PDB file of C-alpha atoms in Angstrom:
ATOM      1  CA  UNK Z 174       0.649 203.519 238.608  1.00  0.00           C
ATOM      2  CA  UNK Z 175       0.622 200.249 236.726  1.00  0.00           C
ATOM      3  CA  UNK Z 176       3.822 198.278 236.621  1.00  0.00           C
ATOM      4  CA  UNK Z 177       5.611 196.946 233.570  1.00  0.00           C
ATOM      5  CA  UNK Z 178       3.069 195.047 231.509  1.00  0.00           C
ATOM      6  CA  UNK Z 179       4.071 192.194 229.274  1.00  0.00           C
ATOM      7  CA  UNK Z 180       1.887 190.207 226.948  1.00  0.00           C
ATOM      8  CA  UNK Z 181       1.219 187.564 226.175  1.00  0.00           C
ATOM      9  CA  UNK Z 182       2.159 185.813 229.393  1.00  0.00           C
ATOM     10  CA  UNK Z 183       2.328 182.514 227.557  1.00  0.00           C
ATOM     11  CA  UNK Z 184       2.862 181.950 223.852  1.00  0.00           C
ATOM     12  CA  UNK Z 185       3.068 178.666 221.976  1.00  0.00           C
ATOM     13  CA  UNK Z 186       4.498 178.563 218.484  1.00  0.00           C
ATOM     14  CA  UNK Z 187       5.488 175.828 216.060  1.00  0.00           C
ATOM     15  CA  UNK Z 188       8.936 175.784 214.561  1.00  0.00           C
ATOM     16  CA  UNK Z 189       9.218 178.299 211.741  1.00  0.00           C
ATOM     17  CA  UNK Z 190       6.494 180.622 212.996  1.00  0.00           C
ATOM     18  CA  UNK Z 191       6.969 184.148 214.281  1.00  0.00           C
ATOM     19  CA  UNK Z 192       6.707 185.242 217.902  1.00  0.00           C
ATOM     20  CA  UNK Z 193       5.934 188.793 218.972  1.00  0.00           C
ATOM     21  CA  UNK Z 194       6.295 189.794 222.586  1.00  0.00           C
ATOM     22  CA  UNK Z 195       5.074 193.141 223.840  1.00  0.00           C
ATOM     23  CA  UNK Z 196       6.178 195.288 226.719  1.00  0.00           C
ATOM     24  CA  UNK Z 197       4.541 198.452 228.027  1.00  0.00           C
ATOM     25  CA  UNK Z 198       6.941 200.197 230.397  1.00  0.00           C
ATOM     26  CA  UNK Z 199       5.878 201.963 233.524  1.00  0.00           C
ATOM     27  CA  UNK Z 200       4.391 205.395 232.980  1.00  0.00           C
ATOM     28  CA  UNK Z 201       7.109 207.962 232.527  1.00  0.00           C
ATOM     29  CA  UNK Z 202       9.797 205.395 231.721  1.00  0.00           C
ATOM     30  CA  UNK Z 203      11.568 205.831 228.410  1.00  0.00           C
ATOM     31  CA  UNK Z 204      14.193 203.111 228.782  1.00  0.00           C
ATOM     32  CA  UNK Z 205      13.423 199.458 228.091  1.00  0.00           C
ATOM     33  CA  UNK Z 206      15.556 196.355 228.511  1.00  0.00           C
ATOM     34  CA  UNK Z 207      14.859 192.822 227.299  1.00  0.00           C
ATOM     35  CA  UNK Z 208      16.321 189.788 229.032  1.00  0.00           C
ATOM     36  CA  UNK Z 209      16.014 186.081 228.287  1.00  0.00           C
ATOM     37  CA  UNK Z 210      15.917 183.355 230.906  1.00  0.00           C
ATOM     38  CA  UNK Z 211      16.541 179.807 229.810  1.00  0.00           C
ATOM     39  CA  UNK Z 212      15.423 176.990 232.142  1.00  0.00           C
ATOM     40  CA  UNK Z 213      17.583 176.680 235.263  1.00  0.00           C
ATOM     41  CA  UNK Z 214      19.627 179.751 234.299  1.00  0.00           C
ATOM     42  CA  UNK Z 215      19.865 183.419 235.209  1.00  0.00           C
ATOM     43  CA  UNK Z 216      18.682 186.267 233.062  1.00  0.00           C
ATOM     44  CA  UNK Z 217      20.796 187.154 230.055  1.00  0.00           C
ATOM     45  CA  UNK Z 218      20.735 190.667 228.601  1.00  0.00           C
ATOM     46  CA  UNK Z 219      19.485 190.961 225.061  1.00  0.00           C
ATOM     47  CA  UNK Z 220      18.824 194.565 224.112  1.00  0.00           C
ATOM     48  CA  UNK Z 221      18.454 198.067 225.555  1.00  0.00           C
ATOM     49  CA  UNK Z 222      16.226 200.619 223.861  1.00  0.00           C
ATOM     50  CA  UNK Z 223      15.139 204.171 224.340  1.00  0.00           C
ATOM     51  CA  UNK Z 224      12.240 205.660 222.489  1.00  0.00           C
ATOM     52  CA  UNK Z 225      12.817 205.034 218.772  1.00  0.00           C
ATOM     53  CA  UNK Z 226      16.440 204.055 219.316  1.00  0.00           C
ATOM     54  CA  UNK Z 227      18.362 200.864 219.933  1.00  0.00           C
ATOM     55  CA  UNK Z 228      21.147 201.747 222.345  1.00  0.00           C
ATOM     56  CA  UNK Z 229      22.768 198.369 222.911  1.00  0.00           C
ATOM     57  CA  UNK Z 230      21.865 195.119 221.179  1.00  0.00           C
ATOM     58  CA  UNK Z 231      25.051 193.264 222.022  1.00  0.00           C
ATOM     59  CA  UNK Z 232      23.158 190.414 223.679  1.00  0.00           C
ATOM     60  CA  UNK Z 233      20.722 189.772 220.885  1.00  0.00           C
ATOM     61  CA  UNK Z 234      21.333 187.094 218.253  1.00  0.00           C
ATOM     62  CA  UNK Z 235      22.125 188.656 214.888  1.00  0.00           C
ATOM     63  CA  UNK Z 236      19.704 186.441 213.020  1.00  0.00           C
ATOM     64  CA  UNK Z 237      15.921 186.183 213.448  1.00  0.00           C
ATOM     65  CA  UNK Z 238      15.692 188.519 216.466  1.00  0.00           C
ATOM     66  CA  UNK Z 239      14.724 192.182 216.355  1.00  0.00           C
ATOM     67  CA  UNK Z 240      13.420 194.749 218.805  1.00  0.00           C
ATOM     68  CA  UNK Z 241      11.788 198.113 218.586  1.00  0.00           C
ATOM     69  CA  UNK Z 242      10.425 200.772 220.886  1.00  0.00           C
ATOM     70  CA  UNK Z 243       8.363 203.184 218.801  1.00  0.00           C
ATOM     71  CA  UNK Z 244       7.422 206.691 219.766  1.00  0.00           C
ATOM     72  CA  UNK Z 245       3.914 205.487 220.459  1.00  0.00           C
ATOM     73  CA  UNK Z 246       3.001 202.071 221.754  1.00  0.00           C
ATOM     74  CA  UNK Z 247       4.794 199.226 223.468  1.00  0.00           C
ATOM     75  CA  UNK Z 248       8.236 197.834 222.875  1.00  0.00           C
ATOM     76  CA  UNK Z 249       8.171 194.697 220.759  1.00  0.00           C
ATOM     77  CA  UNK Z 250      10.597 191.810 220.677  1.00  0.00           C
ATOM     78  CA  UNK Z 251      10.173 189.852 217.482  1.00  0.00           C
ATOM     79  CA  UNK Z 252      11.526 186.391 216.802  1.00  0.00           C
ATOM     80  CA  UNK Z 253      11.213 185.116 213.273  1.00  0.00           C
ATOM     81  CA  UNK Z 254      11.289 181.445 212.255  1.00  0.00           C
ATOM     82  CA  UNK Z 255      11.374 180.242 215.834  1.00  0.00           C
ATOM     83  CA  UNK Z 256      13.320 177.121 216.784  1.00  0.00           C
ATOM     84  CA  UNK Z 257      13.041 174.932 219.877  1.00  0.00           C
ATOM     85  CA  UNK Z 258      16.069 176.624 221.400  1.00  0.00           C
ATOM     86  CA  UNK Z 259      14.101 179.890 221.544  1.00  0.00           C
ATOM     87  CA  UNK Z 260      11.851 178.403 224.230  1.00  0.00           C
ATOM     88  CA  UNK Z 261      12.458 180.563 227.269  1.00  0.00           C
ATOM     89  CA  UNK Z 262      11.009 183.249 229.497  1.00  0.00           C
ATOM     90  CA  UNK Z 263      11.511 186.725 228.093  1.00  0.00           C
ATOM     91  CA  UNK Z 264      11.555 189.558 230.596  1.00  0.00           C
ATOM     92  CA  UNK Z 265      11.152 193.234 229.977  1.00  0.00           C
ATOM     93  CA  UNK Z 266      12.360 195.885 232.402  1.00  0.00           C
ATOM     94  CA  UNK Z 267      11.981 199.639 232.312  1.00  0.00           C
ATOM     95  CA  UNK Z 268      13.550 202.614 234.004  1.00  0.00           C
ATOM     96  CA  UNK Z 269      13.068 206.383 233.925  1.00  0.00           C
ATOM     97  CA  UNK Z 270      16.712 206.862 232.986  1.00  0.00           C
ATOM     98  CA  UNK Z 271      19.700 204.689 232.293  1.00  0.00           C
ATOM     99  CA  UNK Z 272      18.764 202.733 235.355  1.00  0.00           C
ATOM    100  CA  UNK Z 273      20.852 199.650 234.841  1.00  0.00           C
ATOM    101  CA  UNK Z 274      23.836 201.272 236.510  1.00  0.00           C
ATOM    102  CA  UNK Z 275      21.961 202.099 239.656  1.00  0.00           C
ATOM    103  CA  UNK Z 276      19.727 199.072 239.488  1.00  0.00           C
ATOM    104  CA  UNK Z 277      16.512 201.000 239.250  1.00  0.00           C
ATOM    105  CA  UNK Z 278      14.977 198.519 236.879  1.00  0.00           C
ATOM    106  CA  UNK Z 279      11.369 197.501 237.191  1.00  0.00           C
ATOM    107  CA  UNK Z 280      10.648 194.093 235.736  1.00  0.00           C
ATOM    108  CA  UNK Z 281       7.514 192.705 234.181  1.00  0.00           C
ATOM    109  CA  UNK Z 282       6.258 189.205 234.910  1.00  0.00           C
ATOM    110  CA  UNK Z 283       7.758 187.816 231.742  1.00  0.00           C
ATOM    111  CA  UNK Z 284       6.458 186.121 228.630  1.00  0.00           C
ATOM    112  CA  UNK Z 285       7.005 182.396 228.401  1.00  0.00           C
ATOM    113  CA  UNK Z 286       7.574 181.195 224.859  1.00  0.00           C
ATOM    114  CA  UNK Z 287       7.220 177.517 224.068  1.00  0.00           C
ATOM    115  CA  UNK Z 288       8.251 176.283 220.644  1.00  0.00           C
ATOM    116  CA  UNK Z 289       6.822 172.934 219.635  1.00  0.00           C
TER     117      UNK Z 289
ATOM    118  CA  UNK G1059      33.614 191.648 230.570  1.00  0.00           C
ATOM    119  CA  UNK G1060      31.910 191.237 233.903  1.00  0.00           C
ATOM    120  CA  UNK G1061      30.914 187.950 235.492  1.00  0.00           C
ATOM    121  CA  UNK G1062      28.801 186.875 238.455  1.00  0.00           C
ATOM    122  CA  UNK G1063      29.081 183.457 240.088  1.00  0.00           C
ATOM    123  CA  UNK G1064      26.663 181.843 242.505  1.00  0.00           C
ATOM    124  CA  UNK G1065      28.036 178.505 243.640  1.00  0.00           C
ATOM    125  CA  UNK G1066      25.000 177.343 245.624  1.00  0.00           C
ATOM    126  CA  UNK G1067      22.245 176.096 243.306  1.00  0.00           C
ATOM    127  CA  UNK G1068      20.015 175.268 246.283  1.00  0.00           C
ATOM    128  CA  UNK G1069      19.813 176.251 249.937  1.00  0.00           C
ATOM    129  CA  UNK G1070      17.325 175.547 252.672  1.00  0.00           C
ATOM    130  CA  UNK G1071      16.638 177.205 255.994  1.00  0.00           C
ATOM    131  CA  UNK G1072      14.321 176.584 258.892  1.00  0.00           C
ATOM    132  CA  UNK G1073      11.655 179.205 259.437  1.00  0.00           C
ATOM    133  CA  UNK G1074      12.875 181.982 261.794  1.00  0.00           C
ATOM    134  CA  UNK G1075      16.512 181.000 261.267  1.00  0.00           C
ATOM    135  CA  UNK G1076      19.232 182.867 259.365  1.00  0.00           C
ATOM    136  CA  UNK G1077      20.667 181.911 256.005  1.00  0.00           C
ATOM    137  CA  UNK G1078      23.499 183.327 253.900  1.00  0.00           C
ATOM    138  CA  UNK G1079      23.631 183.139 250.123  1.00  0.00           C
ATOM    139  CA  UNK G1080      27.006 183.508 248.432  1.00  0.00           C
ATOM    140  CA  UNK G1081      28.011 185.485 245.372  1.00  0.00           C
ATOM    141  CA  UNK G1082      31.356 186.363 243.804  1.00  0.00           C
ATOM    142  CA  UNK G1083      31.885 188.671 240.886  1.00  0.00           C
ATOM    143  CA  UNK G1084      34.518 190.049 238.601  1.00  0.00           C
ATOM    144  CA  UNK G1085      34.764 193.390 236.870  1.00  0.00           C
ATOM    145  CA  UNK G1086      37.566 195.632 235.735  1.00  0.00           C
ATOM    146  CA  UNK G1087      35.566 198.741 236.596  1.00  0.00           C
ATOM    147  CA  UNK G1088      36.154 200.694 239.783  1.00  0.00           C
ATOM    148  CA  UNK G1089      32.649 202.126 239.824  1.00  0.00           C
ATOM    149  CA  UNK G1090      29.915 199.511 239.949  1.00  0.00           C
ATOM    150  CA  UNK G1091      26.747 198.407 241.714  1.00  0.00           C
ATOM    151  CA  UNK G1092      25.752 195.040 243.121  1.00  0.00           C
ATOM    152  CA  UNK G1093      22.237 193.739 243.633  1.00  0.00           C
ATOM    153  CA  UNK G1094      20.231 190.851 244.951  1.00  0.00           C
ATOM    154  CA  UNK G1095      16.988 190.094 243.150  1.00  0.00           C
ATOM    155  CA  UNK G1096      14.288 187.702 244.264  1.00  0.00           C
ATOM    156  CA  UNK G1097      12.228 185.676 241.807  1.00  0.00           C
ATOM    157  CA  UNK G1098       9.228 184.003 243.464  1.00  0.00           C
ATOM    158  CA  UNK G1099       7.092 181.413 241.672  1.00  0.00           C
ATOM    159  CA  UNK G1100       5.212 184.266 239.996  1.00  0.00           C
ATOM    160  CA  UNK G1101       8.546 184.810 238.166  1.00  0.00           C
ATOM    161  CA  UNK G1102       8.564 188.576 238.568  1.00  0.00           C
ATOM    162  CA  UNK G1103      12.006 189.912 239.457  1.00  0.00           C
ATOM    163  CA  UNK G1104      11.968 191.935 242.652  1.00  0.00           C
ATOM    164  CA  UNK G1105      14.892 194.033 243.816  1.00  0.00           C
ATOM    165  CA  UNK G1106      15.818 193.010 247.364  1.00  0.00           C
ATOM    166  CA  UNK G1107      18.887 195.102 248.105  1.00  0.00           C
ATOM    167  CA  UNK G1108      21.496 197.239 246.379  1.00  0.00           C
ATOM    168  CA  UNK G1109      25.122 198.083 247.212  1.00  0.00           C
ATOM    169  CA  UNK G1110      27.233 200.829 245.698  1.00  0.00           C
ATOM    170  CA  UNK G1111      30.856 199.731 245.378  1.00  0.00           C
ATOM    171  CA  UNK G1112      32.187 203.041 246.635  1.00  0.00           C
ATOM    172  CA  UNK G1113      30.332 202.676 249.925  1.00  0.00           C
ATOM    173  CA  UNK G1114      32.154 200.759 252.625  1.00  0.00           C
ATOM    174  CA  UNK G1115      29.089 200.333 254.782  1.00  0.00           C
ATOM    175  CA  UNK G1116      27.105 197.182 254.092  1.00  0.00           C
ATOM    176  CA  UNK G1117      23.565 197.766 252.840  1.00  0.00           C
ATOM    177  CA  UNK G1118      20.620 196.696 255.009  1.00  0.00           C
ATOM    178  CA  UNK G1119      16.926 196.426 254.246  1.00  0.00           C
ATOM    179  CA  UNK G1120      14.917 195.171 257.187  1.00  0.00           C
ATOM    180  CA  UNK G1121      15.709 191.435 257.516  1.00  0.00           C
ATOM    181  CA  UNK G1122      18.056 191.493 254.525  1.00  0.00           C
ATOM    182  CA  UNK G1123      21.681 192.562 254.739  1.00  0.00           C
ATOM    183  CA  UNK G1124      24.806 192.072 252.692  1.00  0.00           C
ATOM    184  CA  UNK G1125      28.424 191.323 253.452  1.00  0.00           C
ATOM    185  CA  UNK G1126      30.357 193.228 250.814  1.00  0.00           C
ATOM    186  CA  UNK G1127      34.037 192.290 250.632  1.00  0.00           C
ATOM    187  CA  UNK G1128      35.419 194.464 247.855  1.00  0.00           C
ATOM    188  CA  UNK G1129      38.966 193.115 247.827  1.00  0.00           C
ATOM    189  CA  UNK G1130      37.705 189.547 247.670  1.00  0.00           C
ATOM    190  CA  UNK G1131      34.966 190.503 245.168  1.00  0.00           C
ATOM    191  CA  UNK G1132      32.423 188.808 247.342  1.00  0.00           C
ATOM    192  CA  UNK G1133      28.831 189.910 247.934  1.00  0.00           C
ATOM    193  CA  UNK G1134      26.769 187.625 250.157  1.00  0.00           C
ATOM    194  CA  UNK G1135      23.158 188.059 251.216  1.00  0.00           C
ATOM    195  CA  UNK G1136      22.029 187.329 254.755  1.00  0.00           C
ATOM    196  CA  UNK G1137      18.366 186.750 255.475  1.00  0.00           C
ATOM    197  CA  UNK G1138      17.476 186.905 259.156  1.00  0.00           C
ATOM    198  CA  UNK G1139      14.328 185.518 260.764  1.00  0.00           C
ATOM    199  CA  UNK G1140      13.476 183.648 257.556  1.00  0.00           C
ATOM    200  CA  UNK G1141       9.815 183.545 256.600  1.00  0.00           C
ATOM    201  CA  UNK G1142       7.906 181.190 254.351  1.00  0.00           C
ATOM    202  CA  UNK G1143       7.415 184.054 251.914  1.00  0.00           C
ATOM    203  CA  UNK G1144      11.174 184.301 251.448  1.00  0.00           C
ATOM    204  CA  UNK G1145      11.159 181.053 249.485  1.00  0.00           C
ATOM    205  CA  UNK G1146      12.235 181.965 245.966  1.00  0.00           C
ATOM    206  CA  UNK G1147      15.110 181.964 243.513  1.00  0.00           C
ATOM    207  CA  UNK G1148      17.660 184.598 244.433  1.00  0.00           C
ATOM    208  CA  UNK G1149      19.894 186.188 241.834  1.00  0.00           C
ATOM    209  CA  UNK G1150      23.022 188.219 242.403  1.00  0.00           C
ATOM    210  CA  UNK G1151      23.621 190.889 239.748  1.00  0.00           C
ATOM    211  CA  UNK G1152      26.261 193.430 238.801  1.00  0.00           C
ATOM    212  CA  UNK G1153      26.320 196.572 236.726  1.00  0.00           C
ATOM    213  CA  UNK G1154      29.217 198.880 236.030  1.00  0.00           C
ATOM    214  CA  UNK G1155      29.546 202.261 234.449  1.00  0.00           C
ATOM    215  CA  UNK G1156      30.594 201.074 231.040  1.00  0.00           C
ATOM    216  CA  UNK G1157      28.002 198.312 230.843  1.00  0.00           C
ATOM    217  CA  UNK G1158      24.499 199.366 230.105  1.00  0.00           C
ATOM    218  CA  UNK G1159      22.917 196.265 231.499  1.00  0.00           C
ATOM    219  CA  UNK G1160      22.853 193.956 234.493  1.00  0.00           C
ATOM    220  CA  UNK G1161      24.854 190.739 234.539  1.00  0.00           C
ATOM    221  CA  UNK G1162      23.125 188.039 236.564  1.00  0.00           C
ATOM    222  CA  UNK G1163      24.411 184.955 238.327  1.00  0.00           C
ATOM    223  CA  UNK G1164      22.790 181.569 237.799  1.00  0.00           C
ATOM    224  CA  UNK G1165      20.689 181.821 240.945  1.00  0.00           C
ATOM    225  CA  UNK G1166      20.185 180.065 244.272  1.00  0.00           C
ATOM    226  CA  UNK G1167      16.890 178.350 244.978  1.00  0.00           C
ATOM    227  CA  UNK G1168      15.982 179.011 248.608  1.00  0.00           C
ATOM    228  CA  UNK G1169      13.558 176.720 250.421  1.00  0.00           C
ATOM    229  CA  UNK G1170      12.133 177.755 253.785  1.00  0.00           C
ATOM    230  CA  UNK G1171      11.104 174.832 255.959  1.00  0.00           C
ATOM    231  CA  UNK G1172       8.204 175.285 258.398  1.00  0.00           C
TER     232      UNK G1172
END
């Protein structure tokens, strides 16, 4: 059973470009979480999705950021018109249920975004 | 709002010795869970140990154990017989019933000296 798969592992963008980060949850998992880790900091919650629904996006900036988890295919975190401050590691986690409460989150290896 | 504080940015321990990492937290919820995650250089987050707030008994997983002091809102991690493979960043995290996500501390970088 493959773990949470994130791609790309590394992404370089110039200011103003778009970044798309993909996350395929573990098989059988219908809950996906996105976290952002800035250098020298802990992970900060961004958004929680179930299939086709955004459940909680309280941690996601209102501008330029969006997330989706379609019925088919991976979850995608999209950042439009990237700025240098978007440079970070973006982690995806999945669970078979609302696992955040019990901690049953399975993390991917992260996608590192560098904005030049 | 819930917060997690790790006041030790860096710690070191001699191989085979014991080390304790500190964590304090704050939440207004009575039902919550506490966790320690390990982030090795590969950067993948690995769950080390979990504690349910309603359980008085401290959680233990092999060489890893916690000291959960509910009244003091303290949740420390003890690593016994430290191994070189334990070197990593360790994050304390909290989730409560009304929050749908984990809140992480800023991390403690653990170095294991041979």
